[in-house]
XYZ file of C-alpha atoms in Angstrom:
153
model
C -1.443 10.720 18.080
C 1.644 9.610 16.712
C 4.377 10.780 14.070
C 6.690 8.315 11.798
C 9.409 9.836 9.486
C 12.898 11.273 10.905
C 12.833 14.908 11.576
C 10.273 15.854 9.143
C 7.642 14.119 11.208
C 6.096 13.179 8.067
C 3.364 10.647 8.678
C 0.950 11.529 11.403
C -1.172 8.647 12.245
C -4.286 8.595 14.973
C -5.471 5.733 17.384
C -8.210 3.548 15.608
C -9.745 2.016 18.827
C -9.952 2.933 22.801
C -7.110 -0.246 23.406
C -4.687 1.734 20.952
C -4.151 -1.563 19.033
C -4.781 -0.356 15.584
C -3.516 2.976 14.299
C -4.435 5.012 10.626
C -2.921 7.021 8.449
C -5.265 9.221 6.447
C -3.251 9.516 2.933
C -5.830 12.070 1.444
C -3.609 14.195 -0.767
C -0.607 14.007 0.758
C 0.359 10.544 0.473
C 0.146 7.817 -2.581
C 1.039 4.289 -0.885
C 0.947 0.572 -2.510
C -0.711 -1.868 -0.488
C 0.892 -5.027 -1.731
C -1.068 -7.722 -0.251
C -0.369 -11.045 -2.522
C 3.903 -10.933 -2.728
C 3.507 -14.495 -4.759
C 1.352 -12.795 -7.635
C 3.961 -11.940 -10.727
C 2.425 -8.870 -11.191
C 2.403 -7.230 -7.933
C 6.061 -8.605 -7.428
C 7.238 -6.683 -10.802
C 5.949 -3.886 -9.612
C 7.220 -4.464 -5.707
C 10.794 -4.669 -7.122
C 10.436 -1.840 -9.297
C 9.428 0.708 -6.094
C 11.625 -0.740 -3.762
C 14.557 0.907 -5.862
C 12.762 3.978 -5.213
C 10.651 3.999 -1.639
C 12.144 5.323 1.610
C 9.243 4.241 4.056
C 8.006 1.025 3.857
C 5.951 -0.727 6.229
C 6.108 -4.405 6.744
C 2.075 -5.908 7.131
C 0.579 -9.106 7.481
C 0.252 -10.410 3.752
C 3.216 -8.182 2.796
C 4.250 -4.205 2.531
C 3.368 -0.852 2.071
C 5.454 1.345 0.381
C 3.976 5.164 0.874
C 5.193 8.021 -1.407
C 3.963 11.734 -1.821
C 0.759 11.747 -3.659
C 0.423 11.047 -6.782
C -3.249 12.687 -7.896
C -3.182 11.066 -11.054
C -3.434 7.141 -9.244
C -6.632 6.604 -7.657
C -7.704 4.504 -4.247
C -8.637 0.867 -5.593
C -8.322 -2.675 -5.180
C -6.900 -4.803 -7.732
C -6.879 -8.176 -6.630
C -6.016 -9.910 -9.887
C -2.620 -8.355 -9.794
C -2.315 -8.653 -5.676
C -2.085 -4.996 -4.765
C -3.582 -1.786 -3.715
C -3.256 1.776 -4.303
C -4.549 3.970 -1.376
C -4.797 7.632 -2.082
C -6.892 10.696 -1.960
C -9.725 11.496 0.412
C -10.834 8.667 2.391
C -8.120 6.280 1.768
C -6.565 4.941 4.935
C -3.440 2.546 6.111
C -3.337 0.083 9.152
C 0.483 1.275 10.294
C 3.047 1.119 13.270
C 2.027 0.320 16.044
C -1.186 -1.030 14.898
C -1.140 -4.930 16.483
C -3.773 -7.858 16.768
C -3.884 -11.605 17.301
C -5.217 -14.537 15.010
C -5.973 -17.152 16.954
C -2.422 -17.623 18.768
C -0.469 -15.424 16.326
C 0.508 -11.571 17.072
C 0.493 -9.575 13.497
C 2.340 -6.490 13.576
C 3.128 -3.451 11.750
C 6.083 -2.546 11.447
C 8.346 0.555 9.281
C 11.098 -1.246 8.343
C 12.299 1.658 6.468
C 11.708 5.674 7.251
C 13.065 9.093 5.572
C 15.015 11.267 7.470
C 13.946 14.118 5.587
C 11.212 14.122 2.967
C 9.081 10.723 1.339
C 10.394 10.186 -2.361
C 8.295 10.882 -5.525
C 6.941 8.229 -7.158
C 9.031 7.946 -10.543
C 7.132 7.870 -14.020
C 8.051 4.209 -14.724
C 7.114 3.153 -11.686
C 3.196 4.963 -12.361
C 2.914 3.530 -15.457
C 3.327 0.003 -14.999
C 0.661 0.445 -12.119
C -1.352 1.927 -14.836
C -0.385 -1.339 -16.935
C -1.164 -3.738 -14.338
C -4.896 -1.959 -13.553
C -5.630 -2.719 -17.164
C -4.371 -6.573 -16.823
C -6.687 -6.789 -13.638
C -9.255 -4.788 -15.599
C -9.131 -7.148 -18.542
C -9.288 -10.680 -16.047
C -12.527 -9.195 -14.122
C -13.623 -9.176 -17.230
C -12.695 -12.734 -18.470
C -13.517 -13.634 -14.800
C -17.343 -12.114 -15.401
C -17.715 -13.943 -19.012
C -16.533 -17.155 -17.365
C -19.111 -17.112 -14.322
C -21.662 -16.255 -16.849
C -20.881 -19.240 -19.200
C -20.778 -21.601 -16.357
């Protein structure tokens, strides 16, 4: 077992394997993080710059970052491809973190906090929660376009 976040000890993460390569941290409802996993999607950059203003501990991965706040109840665990991120939260949502490592063929991918609180993680501001809410509904809307299309075809 582990702990990540200045004094506070904030994130507490646990061993996912015997080798130690691969670490969790179990957000449940303490923790609200965005899983950004496509950084050349417009969407998921708009919202990207928008949180960086506002995240202290962010976690560089291998398609791009988490940023990890307290929990927001109100933003549920999903994947939301069409918009290239994430949102992992409540019971049974889970991050790969520090000082989680594997190979790809030749290449090492590491996690890595580039950024940590000393104290406390930082809200999530209201602006920042509802353009997530706005870019679910785009990524709603092109599953659906996305479903009509594959049907037509």
């Amino acid at each position: 077992d582990g702990t990540k976040g200045g004094k506070a000890g904030i994130i507490q993460h646990q061993p996912l394997n015997k080798k130690k390569t691969g670490h969790l941290i179990y957000c449940d409802d303490k923790f609200t993080a965005i899983d950004f996993d496509d950084m050349d999607n417009v969407h998921a950059k708009e919202i990207y710059d928008l949180s960086f203003e506002h995240c202290n501990m962010i976690q560089k991965t291998k398609k791009g970052f988490h940023h990890v706040y307290k929990a927001v109840p109100e933003l549920k665990m999903g994947v939301y491809e069409h918009v290239g991120f994430d949102i992992r939260s409540g019971k049974g949502s889970v991050l790969l973190c520090e000082p989680s490592h594997y190979s790809i063929g030749d290449d090492l991918i590491e996690y890595k906090w580039e950024e940590t609180p000393d104290d406390d993680l930082n809200e999530m501001p209201r602006e920042l929660i509802d353009l997530i809410f706005a870019k679910i509904k785009v990524n709603e809307i092109r599953s659906i376009i996305e479903g009509i299309e594959e049907k037509v075809v």
